[in-house]
mmCIF file of C-alpha atoms in Angstrom:
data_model
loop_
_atom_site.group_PDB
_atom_site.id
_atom_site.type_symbol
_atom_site.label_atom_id
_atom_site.label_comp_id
_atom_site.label_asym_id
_atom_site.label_seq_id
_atom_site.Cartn_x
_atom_site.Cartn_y
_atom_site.Cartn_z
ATOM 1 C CA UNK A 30 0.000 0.000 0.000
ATOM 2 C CA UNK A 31 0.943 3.609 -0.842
ATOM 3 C CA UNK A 32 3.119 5.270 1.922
ATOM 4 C CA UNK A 33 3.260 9.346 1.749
ATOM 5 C CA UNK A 34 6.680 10.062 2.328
ATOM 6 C CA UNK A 35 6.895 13.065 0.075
ATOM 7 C CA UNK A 36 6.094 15.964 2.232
ATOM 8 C CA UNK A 37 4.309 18.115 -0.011
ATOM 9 C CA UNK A 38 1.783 15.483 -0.048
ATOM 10 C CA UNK A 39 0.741 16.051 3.643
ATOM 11 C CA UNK A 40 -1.698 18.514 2.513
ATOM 12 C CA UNK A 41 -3.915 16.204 0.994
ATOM 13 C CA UNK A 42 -3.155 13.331 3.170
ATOM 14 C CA UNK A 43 -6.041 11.898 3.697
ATOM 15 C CA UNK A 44 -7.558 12.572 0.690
ATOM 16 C CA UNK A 45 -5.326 10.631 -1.465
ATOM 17 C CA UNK A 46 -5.841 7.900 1.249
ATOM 18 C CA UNK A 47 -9.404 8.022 0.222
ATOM 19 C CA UNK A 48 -8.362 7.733 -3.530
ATOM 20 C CA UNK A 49 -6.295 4.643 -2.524
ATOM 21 C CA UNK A 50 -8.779 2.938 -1.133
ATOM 22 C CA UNK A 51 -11.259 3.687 -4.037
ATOM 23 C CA UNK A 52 -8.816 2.186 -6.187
ATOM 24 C CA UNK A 53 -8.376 -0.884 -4.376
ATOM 25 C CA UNK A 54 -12.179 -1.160 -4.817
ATOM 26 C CA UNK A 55 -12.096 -0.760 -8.350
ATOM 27 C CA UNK A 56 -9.932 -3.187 -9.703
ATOM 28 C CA UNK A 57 -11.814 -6.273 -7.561
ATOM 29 C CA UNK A 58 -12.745 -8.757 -9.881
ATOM 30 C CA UNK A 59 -14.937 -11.442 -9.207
ATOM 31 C CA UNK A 60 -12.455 -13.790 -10.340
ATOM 32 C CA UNK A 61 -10.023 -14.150 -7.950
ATOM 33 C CA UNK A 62 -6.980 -14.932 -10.222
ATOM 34 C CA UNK A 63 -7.592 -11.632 -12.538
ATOM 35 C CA UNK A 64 -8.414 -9.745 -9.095
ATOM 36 C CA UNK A 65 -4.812 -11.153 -6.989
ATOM 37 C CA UNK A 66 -2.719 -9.373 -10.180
ATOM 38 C CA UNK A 67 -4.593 -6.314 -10.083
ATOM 39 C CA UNK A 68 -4.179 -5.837 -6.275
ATOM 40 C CA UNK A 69 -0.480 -6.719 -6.887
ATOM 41 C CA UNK A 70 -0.133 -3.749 -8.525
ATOM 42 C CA UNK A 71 -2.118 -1.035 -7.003
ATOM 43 C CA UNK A 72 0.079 -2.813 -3.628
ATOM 44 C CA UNK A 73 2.928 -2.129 -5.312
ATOM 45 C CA UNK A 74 2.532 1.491 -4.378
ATOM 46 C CA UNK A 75 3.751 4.533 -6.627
ATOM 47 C CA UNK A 76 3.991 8.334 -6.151
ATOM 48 C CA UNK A 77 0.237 8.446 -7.321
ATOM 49 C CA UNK A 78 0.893 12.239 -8.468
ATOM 50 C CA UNK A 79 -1.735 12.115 -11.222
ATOM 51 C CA UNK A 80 -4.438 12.120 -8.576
ATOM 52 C CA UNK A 81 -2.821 14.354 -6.214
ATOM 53 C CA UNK A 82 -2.533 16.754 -9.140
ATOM 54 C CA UNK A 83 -6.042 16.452 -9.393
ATOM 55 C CA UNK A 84 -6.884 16.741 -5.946
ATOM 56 C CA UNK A 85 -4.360 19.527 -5.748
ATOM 57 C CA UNK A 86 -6.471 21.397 -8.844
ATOM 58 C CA UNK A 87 -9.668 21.539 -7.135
ATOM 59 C CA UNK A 88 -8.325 22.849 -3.715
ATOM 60 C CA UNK A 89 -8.154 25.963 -5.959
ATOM 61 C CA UNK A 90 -12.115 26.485 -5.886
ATOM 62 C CA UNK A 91 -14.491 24.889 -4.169
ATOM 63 C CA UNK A 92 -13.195 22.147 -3.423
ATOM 64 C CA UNK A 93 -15.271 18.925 -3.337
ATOM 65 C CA UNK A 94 -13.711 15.194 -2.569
ATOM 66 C CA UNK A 95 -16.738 13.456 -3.758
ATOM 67 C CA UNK A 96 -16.821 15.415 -6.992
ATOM 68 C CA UNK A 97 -13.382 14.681 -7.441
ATOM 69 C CA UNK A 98 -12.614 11.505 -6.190
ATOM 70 C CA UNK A 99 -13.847 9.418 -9.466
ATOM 71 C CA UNK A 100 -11.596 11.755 -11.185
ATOM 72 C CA UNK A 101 -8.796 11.078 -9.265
ATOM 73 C CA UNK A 102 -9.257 7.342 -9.805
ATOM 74 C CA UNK A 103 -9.920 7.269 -12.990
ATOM 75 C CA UNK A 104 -6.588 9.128 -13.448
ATOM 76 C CA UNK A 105 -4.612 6.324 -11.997
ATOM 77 C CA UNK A 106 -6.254 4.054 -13.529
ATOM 78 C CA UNK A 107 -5.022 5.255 -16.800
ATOM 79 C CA UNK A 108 -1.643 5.581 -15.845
ATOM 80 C CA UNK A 109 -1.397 1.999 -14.139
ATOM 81 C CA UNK A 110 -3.002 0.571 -17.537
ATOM 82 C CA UNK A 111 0.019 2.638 -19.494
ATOM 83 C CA UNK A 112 2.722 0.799 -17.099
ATOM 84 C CA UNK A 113 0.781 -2.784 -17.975
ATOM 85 C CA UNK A 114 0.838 -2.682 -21.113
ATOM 86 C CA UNK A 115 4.460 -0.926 -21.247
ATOM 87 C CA UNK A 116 5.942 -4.034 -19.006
ATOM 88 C CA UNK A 117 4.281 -6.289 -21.852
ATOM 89 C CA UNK A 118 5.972 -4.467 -24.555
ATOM 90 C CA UNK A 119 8.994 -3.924 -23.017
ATOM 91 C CA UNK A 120 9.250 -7.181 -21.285
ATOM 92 C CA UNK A 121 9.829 -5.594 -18.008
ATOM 93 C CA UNK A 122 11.063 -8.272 -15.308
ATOM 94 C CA UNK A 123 10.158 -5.489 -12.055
ATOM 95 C CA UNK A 124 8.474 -2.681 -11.496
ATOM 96 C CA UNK A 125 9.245 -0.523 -8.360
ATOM 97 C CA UNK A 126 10.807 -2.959 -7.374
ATOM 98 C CA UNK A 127 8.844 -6.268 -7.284
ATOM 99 C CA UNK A 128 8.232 -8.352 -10.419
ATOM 100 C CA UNK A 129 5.491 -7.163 -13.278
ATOM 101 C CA UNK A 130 2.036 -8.661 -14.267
ATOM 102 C CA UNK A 131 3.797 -9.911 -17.024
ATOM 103 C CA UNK A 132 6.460 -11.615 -15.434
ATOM 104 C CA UNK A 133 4.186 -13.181 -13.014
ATOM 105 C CA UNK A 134 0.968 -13.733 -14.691
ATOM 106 C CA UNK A 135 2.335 -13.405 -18.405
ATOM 107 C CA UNK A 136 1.362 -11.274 -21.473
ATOM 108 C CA UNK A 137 -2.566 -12.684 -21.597
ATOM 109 C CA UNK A 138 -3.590 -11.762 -18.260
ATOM 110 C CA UNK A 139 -1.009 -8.564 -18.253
ATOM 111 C CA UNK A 140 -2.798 -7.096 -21.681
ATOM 112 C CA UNK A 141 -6.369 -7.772 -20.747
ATOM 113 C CA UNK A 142 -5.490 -6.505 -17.817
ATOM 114 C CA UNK A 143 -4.541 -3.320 -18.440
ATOM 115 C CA UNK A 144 -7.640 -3.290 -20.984
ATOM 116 C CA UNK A 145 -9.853 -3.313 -17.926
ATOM 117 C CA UNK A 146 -8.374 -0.587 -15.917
ATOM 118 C CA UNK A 147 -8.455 1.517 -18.569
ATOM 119 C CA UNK A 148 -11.968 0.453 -19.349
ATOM 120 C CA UNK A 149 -12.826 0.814 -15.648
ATOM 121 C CA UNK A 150 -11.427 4.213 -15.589
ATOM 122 C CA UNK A 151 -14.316 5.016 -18.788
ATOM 123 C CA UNK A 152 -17.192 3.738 -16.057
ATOM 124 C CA UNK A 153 -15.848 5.917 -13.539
ATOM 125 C CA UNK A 154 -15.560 9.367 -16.165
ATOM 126 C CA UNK A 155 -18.779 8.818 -17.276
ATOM 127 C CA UNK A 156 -20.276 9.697 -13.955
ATOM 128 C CA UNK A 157 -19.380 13.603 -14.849
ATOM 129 C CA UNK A 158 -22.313 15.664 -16.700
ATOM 130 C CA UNK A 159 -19.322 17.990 -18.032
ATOM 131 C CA UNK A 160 -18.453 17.007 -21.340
ATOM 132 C CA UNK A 161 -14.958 18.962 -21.246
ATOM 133 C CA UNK A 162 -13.243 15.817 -18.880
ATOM 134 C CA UNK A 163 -14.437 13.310 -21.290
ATOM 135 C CA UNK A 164 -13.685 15.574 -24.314
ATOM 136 C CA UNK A 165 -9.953 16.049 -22.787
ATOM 137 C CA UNK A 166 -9.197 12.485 -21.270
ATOM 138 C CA UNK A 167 -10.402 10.883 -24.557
ATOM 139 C CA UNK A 168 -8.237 13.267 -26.348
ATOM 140 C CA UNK A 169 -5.306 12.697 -23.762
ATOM 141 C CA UNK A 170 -5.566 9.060 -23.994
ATOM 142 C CA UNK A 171 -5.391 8.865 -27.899
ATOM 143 C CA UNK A 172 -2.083 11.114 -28.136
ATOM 144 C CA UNK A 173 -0.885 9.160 -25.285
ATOM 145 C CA UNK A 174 -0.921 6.076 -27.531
ATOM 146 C CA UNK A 175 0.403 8.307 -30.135
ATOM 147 C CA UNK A 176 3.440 8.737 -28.265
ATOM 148 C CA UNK A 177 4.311 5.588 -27.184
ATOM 149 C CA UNK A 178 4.147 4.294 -30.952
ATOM 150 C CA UNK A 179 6.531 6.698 -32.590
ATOM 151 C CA UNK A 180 8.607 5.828 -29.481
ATOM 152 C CA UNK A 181 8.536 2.245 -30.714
ATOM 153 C CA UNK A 182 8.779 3.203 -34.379
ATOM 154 C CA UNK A 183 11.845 5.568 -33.590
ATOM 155 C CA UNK A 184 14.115 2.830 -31.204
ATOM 156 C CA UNK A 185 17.730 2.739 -32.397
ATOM 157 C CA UNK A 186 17.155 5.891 -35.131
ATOM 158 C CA UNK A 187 19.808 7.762 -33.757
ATOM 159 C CA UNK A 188 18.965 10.446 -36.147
ATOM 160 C CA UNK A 189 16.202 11.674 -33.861
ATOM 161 C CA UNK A 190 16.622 15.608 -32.952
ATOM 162 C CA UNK A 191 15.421 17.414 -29.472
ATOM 163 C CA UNK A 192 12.111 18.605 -31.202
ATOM 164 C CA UNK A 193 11.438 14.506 -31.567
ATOM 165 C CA UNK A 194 12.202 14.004 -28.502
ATOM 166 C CA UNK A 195 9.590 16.629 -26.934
ATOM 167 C CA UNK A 196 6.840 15.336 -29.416
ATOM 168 C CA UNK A 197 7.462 12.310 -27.939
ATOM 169 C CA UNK A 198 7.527 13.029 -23.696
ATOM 170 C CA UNK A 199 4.410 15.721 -23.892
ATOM 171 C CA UNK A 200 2.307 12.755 -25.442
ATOM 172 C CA UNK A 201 3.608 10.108 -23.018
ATOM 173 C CA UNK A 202 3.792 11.787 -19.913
ATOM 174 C CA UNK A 203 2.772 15.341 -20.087
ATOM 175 C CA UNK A 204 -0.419 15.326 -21.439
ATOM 176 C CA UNK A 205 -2.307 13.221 -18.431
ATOM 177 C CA UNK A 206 -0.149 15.349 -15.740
ATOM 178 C CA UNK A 207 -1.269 18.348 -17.147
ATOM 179 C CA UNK A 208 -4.674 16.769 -17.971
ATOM 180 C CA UNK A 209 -4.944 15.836 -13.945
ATOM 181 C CA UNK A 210 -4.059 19.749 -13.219
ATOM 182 C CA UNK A 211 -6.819 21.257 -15.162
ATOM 183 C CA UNK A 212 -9.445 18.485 -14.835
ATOM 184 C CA UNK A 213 -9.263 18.757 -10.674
ATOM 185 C CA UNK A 214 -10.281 22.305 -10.848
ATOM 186 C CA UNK A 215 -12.558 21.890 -13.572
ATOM 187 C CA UNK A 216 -14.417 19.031 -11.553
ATOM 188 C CA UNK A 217 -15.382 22.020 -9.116
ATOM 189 C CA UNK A 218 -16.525 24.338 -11.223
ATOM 190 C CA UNK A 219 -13.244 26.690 -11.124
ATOM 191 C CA UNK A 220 -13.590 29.425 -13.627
ATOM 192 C CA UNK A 221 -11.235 29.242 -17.113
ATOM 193 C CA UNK A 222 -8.015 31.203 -15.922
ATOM 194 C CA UNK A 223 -7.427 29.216 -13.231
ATOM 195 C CA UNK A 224 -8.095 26.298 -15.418
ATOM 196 C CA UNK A 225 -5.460 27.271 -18.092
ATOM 197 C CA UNK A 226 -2.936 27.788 -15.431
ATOM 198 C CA UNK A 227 -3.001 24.971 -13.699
ATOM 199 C CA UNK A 228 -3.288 23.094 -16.953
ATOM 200 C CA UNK A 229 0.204 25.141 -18.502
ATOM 201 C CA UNK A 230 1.843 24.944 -15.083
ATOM 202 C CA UNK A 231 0.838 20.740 -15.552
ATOM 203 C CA UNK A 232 2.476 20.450 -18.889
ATOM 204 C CA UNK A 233 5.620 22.476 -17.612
ATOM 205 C CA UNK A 234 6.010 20.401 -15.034
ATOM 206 C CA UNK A 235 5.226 16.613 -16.888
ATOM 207 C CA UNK A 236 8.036 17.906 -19.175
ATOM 208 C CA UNK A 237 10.545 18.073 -16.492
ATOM 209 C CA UNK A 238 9.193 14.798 -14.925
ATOM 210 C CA UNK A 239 10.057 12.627 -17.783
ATOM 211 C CA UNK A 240 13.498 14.328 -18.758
ATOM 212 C CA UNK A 241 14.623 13.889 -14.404
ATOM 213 C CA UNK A 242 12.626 10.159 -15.337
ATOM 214 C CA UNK A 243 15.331 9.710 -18.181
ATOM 215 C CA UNK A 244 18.053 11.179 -16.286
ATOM 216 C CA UNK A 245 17.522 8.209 -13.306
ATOM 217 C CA UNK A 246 17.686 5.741 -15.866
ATOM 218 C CA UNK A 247 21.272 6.113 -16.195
ATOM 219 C CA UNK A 248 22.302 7.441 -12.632
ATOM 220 C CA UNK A 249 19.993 6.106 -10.034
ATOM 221 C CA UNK A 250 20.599 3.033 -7.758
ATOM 222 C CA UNK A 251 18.133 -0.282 -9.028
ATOM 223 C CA UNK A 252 17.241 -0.371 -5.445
ATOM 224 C CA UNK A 253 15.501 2.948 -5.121
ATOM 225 C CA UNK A 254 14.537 3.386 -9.504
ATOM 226 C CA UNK A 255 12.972 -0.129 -8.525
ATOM 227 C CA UNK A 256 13.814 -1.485 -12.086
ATOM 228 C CA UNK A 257 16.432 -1.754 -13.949
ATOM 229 C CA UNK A 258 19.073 0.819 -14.968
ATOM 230 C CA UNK A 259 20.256 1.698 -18.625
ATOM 231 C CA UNK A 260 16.622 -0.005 -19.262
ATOM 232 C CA UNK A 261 15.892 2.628 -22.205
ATOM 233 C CA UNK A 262 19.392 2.081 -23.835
ATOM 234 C CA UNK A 263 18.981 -1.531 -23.943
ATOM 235 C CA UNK A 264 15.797 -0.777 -25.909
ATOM 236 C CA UNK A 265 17.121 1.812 -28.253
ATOM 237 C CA UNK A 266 15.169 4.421 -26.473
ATOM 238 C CA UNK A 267 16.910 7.667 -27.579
ATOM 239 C CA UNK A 268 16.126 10.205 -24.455
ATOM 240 C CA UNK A 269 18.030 13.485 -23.949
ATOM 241 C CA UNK A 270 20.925 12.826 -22.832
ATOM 242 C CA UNK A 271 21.680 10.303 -25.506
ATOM 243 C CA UNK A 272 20.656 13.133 -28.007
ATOM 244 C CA UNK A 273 23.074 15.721 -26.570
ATOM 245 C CA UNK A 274 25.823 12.992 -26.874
ATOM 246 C CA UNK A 275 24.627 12.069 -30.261
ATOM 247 C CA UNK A 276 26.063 15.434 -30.863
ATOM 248 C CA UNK A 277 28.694 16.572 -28.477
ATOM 249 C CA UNK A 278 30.194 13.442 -27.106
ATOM 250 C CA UNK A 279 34.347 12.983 -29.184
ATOM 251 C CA UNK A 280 33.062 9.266 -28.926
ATOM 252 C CA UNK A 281 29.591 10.111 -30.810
ATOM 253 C CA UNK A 282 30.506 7.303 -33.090
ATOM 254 C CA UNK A 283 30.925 4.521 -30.597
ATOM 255 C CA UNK A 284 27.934 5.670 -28.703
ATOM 256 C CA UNK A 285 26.165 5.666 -32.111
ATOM 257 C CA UNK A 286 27.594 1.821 -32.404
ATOM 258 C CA UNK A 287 25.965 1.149 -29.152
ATOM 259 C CA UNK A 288 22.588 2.417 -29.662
ATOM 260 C CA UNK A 289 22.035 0.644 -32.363
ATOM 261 C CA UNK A 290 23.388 -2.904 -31.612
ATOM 262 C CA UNK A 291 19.734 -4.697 -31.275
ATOM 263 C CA UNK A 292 22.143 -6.976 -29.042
ATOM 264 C CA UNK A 293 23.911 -4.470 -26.311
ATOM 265 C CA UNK A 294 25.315 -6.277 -22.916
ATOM 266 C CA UNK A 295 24.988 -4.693 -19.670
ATOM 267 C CA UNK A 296 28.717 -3.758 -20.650
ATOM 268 C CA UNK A 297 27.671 -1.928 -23.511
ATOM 269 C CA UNK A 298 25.224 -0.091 -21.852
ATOM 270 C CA UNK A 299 27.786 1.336 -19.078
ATOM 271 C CA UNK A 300 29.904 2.043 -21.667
ATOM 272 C CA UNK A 301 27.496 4.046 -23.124
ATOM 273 C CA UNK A 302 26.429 5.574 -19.693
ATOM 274 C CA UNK A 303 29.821 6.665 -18.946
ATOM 275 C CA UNK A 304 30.347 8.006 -22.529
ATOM 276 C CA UNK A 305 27.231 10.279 -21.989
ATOM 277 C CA UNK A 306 27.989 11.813 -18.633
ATOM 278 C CA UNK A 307 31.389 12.108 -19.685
ATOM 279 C CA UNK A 308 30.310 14.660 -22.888
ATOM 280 C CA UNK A 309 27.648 16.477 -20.094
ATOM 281 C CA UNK A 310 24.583 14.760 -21.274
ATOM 282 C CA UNK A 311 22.792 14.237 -17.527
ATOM 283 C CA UNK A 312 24.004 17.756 -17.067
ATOM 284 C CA UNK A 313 22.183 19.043 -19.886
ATOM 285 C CA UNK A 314 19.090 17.656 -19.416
ATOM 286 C CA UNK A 315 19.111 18.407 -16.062
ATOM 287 C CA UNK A 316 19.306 22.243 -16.964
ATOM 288 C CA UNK A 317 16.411 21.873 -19.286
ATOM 289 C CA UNK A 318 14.279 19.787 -16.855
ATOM 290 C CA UNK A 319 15.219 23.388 -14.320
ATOM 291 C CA UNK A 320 14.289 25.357 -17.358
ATOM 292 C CA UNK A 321 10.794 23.665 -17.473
ATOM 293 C CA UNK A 322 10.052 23.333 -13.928
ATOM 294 C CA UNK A 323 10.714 27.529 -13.776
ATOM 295 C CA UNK A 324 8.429 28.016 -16.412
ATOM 296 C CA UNK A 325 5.670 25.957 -13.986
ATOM 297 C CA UNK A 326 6.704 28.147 -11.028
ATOM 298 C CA UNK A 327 6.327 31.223 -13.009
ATOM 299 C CA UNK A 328 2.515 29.788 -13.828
ATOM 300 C CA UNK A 329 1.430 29.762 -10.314
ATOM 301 C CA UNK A 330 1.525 33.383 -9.584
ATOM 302 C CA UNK A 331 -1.205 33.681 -11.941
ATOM 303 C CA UNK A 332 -3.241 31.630 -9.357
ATOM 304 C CA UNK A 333 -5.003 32.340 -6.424
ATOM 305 C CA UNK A 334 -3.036 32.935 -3.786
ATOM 306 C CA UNK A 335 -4.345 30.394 -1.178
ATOM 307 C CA UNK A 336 -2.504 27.798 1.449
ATOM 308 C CA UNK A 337 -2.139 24.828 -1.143
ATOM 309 C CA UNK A 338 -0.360 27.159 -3.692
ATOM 310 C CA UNK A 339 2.728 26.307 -1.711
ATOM 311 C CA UNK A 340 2.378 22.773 -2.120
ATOM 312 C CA UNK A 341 2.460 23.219 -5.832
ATOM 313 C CA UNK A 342 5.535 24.587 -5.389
ATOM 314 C CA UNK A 343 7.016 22.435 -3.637
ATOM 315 C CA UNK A 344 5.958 19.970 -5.619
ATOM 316 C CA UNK A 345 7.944 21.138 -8.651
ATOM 317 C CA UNK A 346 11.029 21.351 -6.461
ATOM 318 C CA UNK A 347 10.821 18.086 -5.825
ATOM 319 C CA UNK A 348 10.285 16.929 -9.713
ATOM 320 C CA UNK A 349 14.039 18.610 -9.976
ATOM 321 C CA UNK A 350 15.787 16.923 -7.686
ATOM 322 C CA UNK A 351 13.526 13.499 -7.205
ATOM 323 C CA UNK A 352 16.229 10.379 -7.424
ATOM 324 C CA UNK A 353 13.440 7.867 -7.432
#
């Protein structure tokens, strides 16, 4: 079960408690073998910041738990149903830690799986009378799916420039994070500027989330990532560091050999790892994920200025500097 350890959290405490236990409820199944993988996962724990983005997004106006809290679910939902069917494509082993659907159930269970969460997360959305969080989480999950196909039909091009790159981490990642910003406000009736900020301030924010994400991939400890490390080199996964080094790096040819070897060994890939910190890769990303997370900062004083707005803040802070 989720444990908040991240301190901006606190605020909404027990509220994302709530959520946690909703969540448990929704992915019951009558059959118990589909229902003891699906409470593996949601066990498994996670930040769950998609619904605390949400719940953060309507303590801007009027806030309401019970208007937001199928919301909230639904978001995770989505997200957890992303991670399924990513360990299935991927072949994943672990997953914060502990082993995947896939690796204990298979790909069967794992893909029909992740069908039903998603679908689940469709009963749940359809409880809201306001067609704009339908209109933008159907739009949201399309371009998500978007995303996560050209990243499959771009592995190994090495040829892949920083404009690719962002095309590729606002559909996969941004897009619900900044989706869960605006939706939690607009779930309680806030009026369109705060909307639009939070929703900007989301998008900064999901930016700098999955360039730090791609950063831990080559320097945090398998322990605390919970999965393997050097996971998106092994797959030809061509994230921002790798570009800069792609360009920069006096080895950009052997890195280039590397990336594209369909067959790298763990070898390889620290090779590879070393070659891009060496050139100032993690360093460069690292200022553009700062660059990003500013631009969020500089969204919230066009806010309200109320007690959770601090939060918020905090909460980008900690996107920067996360190392799990």
């Amino acid at each position: 079960m989720i444990t908040v350890v991240i301190g901006f959290l606190n605020e909404i405490k027990y509220e994302l408690g709530v959520v946690e236990k909703e969540l448990l409820a929704a992915v019951k199944f009558p059959d118990p073998l589909m229902s003891e993988a699906a409470t593996h996962l949601v066990s498994a724990g996670g930040k769950r910041l998609r619904p605390a983005f949400c719940l953060l997004g309507g303590k801007f106006y009027q806030f309401d738990l019970d208007k937001l809290l199928p919301l909230a679910v639904a978001l995770e939902l989505i997200h957890m149903a992303t991670l399924i069917h990513d360990d299935v494509v991927d072949s994943s082993a672990t997953r914060r830690g502990i082993p995947t659907i896939k690796a204990r159930w298979g790909n069967r269970i794992s893909t029909h799986l992740g069908d039903y969460m998603f679908g689940k997360s469709l009963v749940l959305i359809s409880q809201y009378q306001n067609p704009l969080i339908t209109a933008v989480l159907a739009d949201t999950s399309v371009r998500m799916s978007e995303g996560e196909i050209v990243q499959i039909a771009t592995s190994f091009n090495t040829n892949q420039t920083l404009r690719d790159y962002f095309y590729r981490i606002n559909r996969k990642t941004a897009l619900l994070i900044s989706a869960s910003c605006k939706l939690g406000a607009v779930a309680c009736g806030a009026p369109e500027p705060i909307r639009q900020a939070l929703h900007r301030f989301g998008h900064y924010i999901g930016m700098a989330f999955q360039i730090t994400d791609d950063i831990l991939d080559m320097t945090a400890k398998q322990l605390k990532l919970g999965k393997p490390i050097g996971g998106d080199l092994h797959q030809g996964i061509i994230t921002l560091p790798a570009i800069y080094a792609l360009h920069h790096s006096p080895a950009r040819e052997r890195l280039k050999q590397i990336i594209t070897n369909r067959n790298k060994s763990d070898a390889d890939v620290q090779e590879a790892i070393t070659l891009i910190a060496r050139c100032g890769g993690m360093d460069y990303a690292y200022k553009v994920a700062e660059k990003y997370i500013a631009k969020a900062k500089d969204e919230l004083n066009d806010l309200p200025e109320v007690q959770i707005k601090k939060a918020l803040r905090t909460m980008a802070d900690f996107v920067g500097t996360r190392n799990f």
